[in-house]
Amino acid sequence: MVYSSEKKPGFVSFRRIKESQLSASINQKLVESGEREKLIECGWRDKLRSHCKDVIKQKGLENVTVDDLVAEITPMGRALVPDEVKRDMLLRIRSFLAENS
């Protein structure tokens, strides 16, 4: 059977599926463990939401794409995560990966 380049199953699509499944599993574990709640409690979510609103006001709603917004807020989002939360999440992710690989 001959596949066109668009329909040929490949490593890249399989890898993306696996990464997506892994990401969903990690996210579920973070929710179950309460780690995600820690980000909310420390004000991280509210600060990012406020920053998003500021960026949109500054650039104008019609001039901002989701990709622009993500690129703008990602560095701040990473910097705002408290070190304690980063360490705890990293330990939990490593533990999860060790158990499931």
CSV table of C-alpha atoms in Angstrom, one decimal:
chain,number,residue,atom,x,y,z
A,1,MET,CA,0.0,0.0,0.0
A,2,VAL,CA,1.3,3.4,-0.9
A,3,TYR,CA,0.6,6.4,1.4
A,4,SER,CA,0.7,10.0,0.4
A,5,SER,CA,3.0,12.1,2.5
A,6,GLU,CA,0.0,13.6,4.3
A,7,LYS,CA,-1.6,10.3,5.4
A,8,LYS,CA,1.4,8.2,6.1
A,9,PRO,CA,1.4,7.3,9.8
A,10,GLY,CA,4.7,8.3,11.3
A,11,PHE,CA,6.9,8.6,14.3
A,12,VAL,CA,6.2,12.3,14.7
A,13,SER,CA,2.4,11.9,15.0
A,14,PHE,CA,2.9,8.9,17.4
A,15,ARG,CA,5.3,10.9,19.5
A,16,ARG,CA,2.8,13.8,19.7
A,17,ILE,CA,0.1,11.5,20.8
A,18,LYS,CA,2.3,10.0,23.5
A,19,GLU,CA,3.4,13.5,24.6
A,20,SER,CA,-0.2,14.6,24.8
A,21,GLN,CA,-1.2,11.5,26.8
A,22,LEU,CA,1.7,12.0,29.2
A,23,SER,CA,0.9,15.7,29.6
A,24,ALA,CA,-2.7,14.9,30.4
A,25,SER,CA,-1.6,12.3,32.9
A,26,ILE,CA,0.8,14.7,34.6
A,27,ASN,CA,-1.9,17.4,34.7
A,28,GLN,CA,-4.4,15.0,36.3
A,29,LYS,CA,-1.9,14.0,39.0
A,30,LEU,CA,-1.2,17.7,39.7
A,31,VAL,CA,-4.9,18.3,40.2
A,32,GLU,CA,-5.3,15.2,42.3
A,33,SER,CA,-2.3,16.0,44.5
A,34,GLY,CA,-3.4,19.6,45.0
A,35,GLU,CA,-0.3,21.1,43.4
A,36,ARG,CA,-2.4,23.0,40.9
A,37,GLU,CA,-4.3,24.5,43.8
A,38,LYS,CA,-1.0,25.8,45.3
A,39,LEU,CA,-0.6,28.0,42.2
A,40,ILE,CA,-4.0,29.4,42.7
A,41,GLU,CA,-3.4,30.0,46.4
A,42,CYS,CA,-0.2,31.9,45.8
A,43,GLY,CA,-1.9,34.3,43.4
A,44,TRP,CA,-0.1,33.0,40.3
A,45,ARG,CA,-3.2,32.6,38.3
A,46,ASP,CA,-4.6,36.0,39.2
A,47,LYS,CA,-1.3,37.7,38.4
A,48,LEU,CA,-1.2,36.1,35.0
A,49,ARG,CA,-4.8,36.9,34.3
A,50,SER,CA,-4.1,40.5,35.2
A,51,HIS,CA,-1.0,40.6,32.9
A,52,CYS,CA,-3.0,39.1,30.0
A,53,LYS,CA,-5.6,41.9,30.4
A,54,ASP,CA,-2.8,44.5,30.5
A,55,VAL,CA,-1.2,43.1,27.3
A,56,ILE,CA,-4.6,43.1,25.5
A,57,LYS,CA,-5.3,46.7,26.6
A,58,GLN,CA,-1.9,47.8,25.5
A,59,LYS,CA,-2.0,46.1,22.1
A,60,GLY,CA,-5.7,46.2,21.4
A,61,LEU,CA,-8.0,43.2,21.3
A,62,GLU,CA,-7.9,43.0,17.5
A,63,ASN,CA,-4.1,43.1,17.4
A,64,VAL,CA,-3.4,40.2,19.8
A,65,THR,CA,-3.5,36.5,18.8
A,66,VAL,CA,-3.4,33.6,21.3
A,67,ASP,CA,0.1,32.9,20.2
A,68,ASP,CA,1.2,36.5,20.8
A,69,LEU,CA,-0.4,36.3,24.3
A,70,VAL,CA,1.3,33.0,25.2
A,71,ALA,CA,4.7,34.3,24.0
A,72,GLU,CA,4.2,37.5,26.1
A,73,ILE,CA,3.1,35.8,29.3
A,74,THR,CA,5.1,32.6,29.4
A,75,PRO,CA,8.3,34.1,30.8
A,76,MET,CA,6.4,36.0,33.5
A,77,GLY,CA,4.3,32.9,34.3
A,78,ARG,CA,7.4,30.7,34.8
A,79,ALA,CA,9.1,33.4,36.9
A,80,LEU,CA,6.1,33.8,39.2
A,81,VAL,CA,5.9,30.2,40.2
A,82,PRO,CA,7.2,30.1,43.8
A,83,ASP,CA,10.4,28.0,44.2
A,84,GLU,CA,8.8,25.7,46.7
A,85,VAL,CA,6.0,24.9,44.3
A,86,LYS,CA,8.6,24.3,41.4
A,87,ARG,CA,10.6,21.9,43.5
A,88,ASP,CA,7.6,20.0,44.7
A,89,MET,CA,6.1,19.7,41.2
A,90,LEU,CA,9.5,18.6,39.8
A,91,LEU,CA,9.8,15.9,42.4
A,92,ARG,CA,6.3,14.7,41.7
A,93,ILE,CA,6.8,14.7,37.9
A,94,ARG,CA,10.0,12.8,38.2
A,95,SER,CA,8.4,10.3,40.5
A,96,PHE,CA,5.5,9.9,38.1
A,97,LEU,CA,7.8,9.4,35.2
A,98,ALA,CA,9.9,6.9,37.0
A,99,GLU,CA,6.8,4.9,38.0
A,100,ASN,CA,5.3,5.0,34.5
A,101,SER,CA,8.2,4.4,32.2
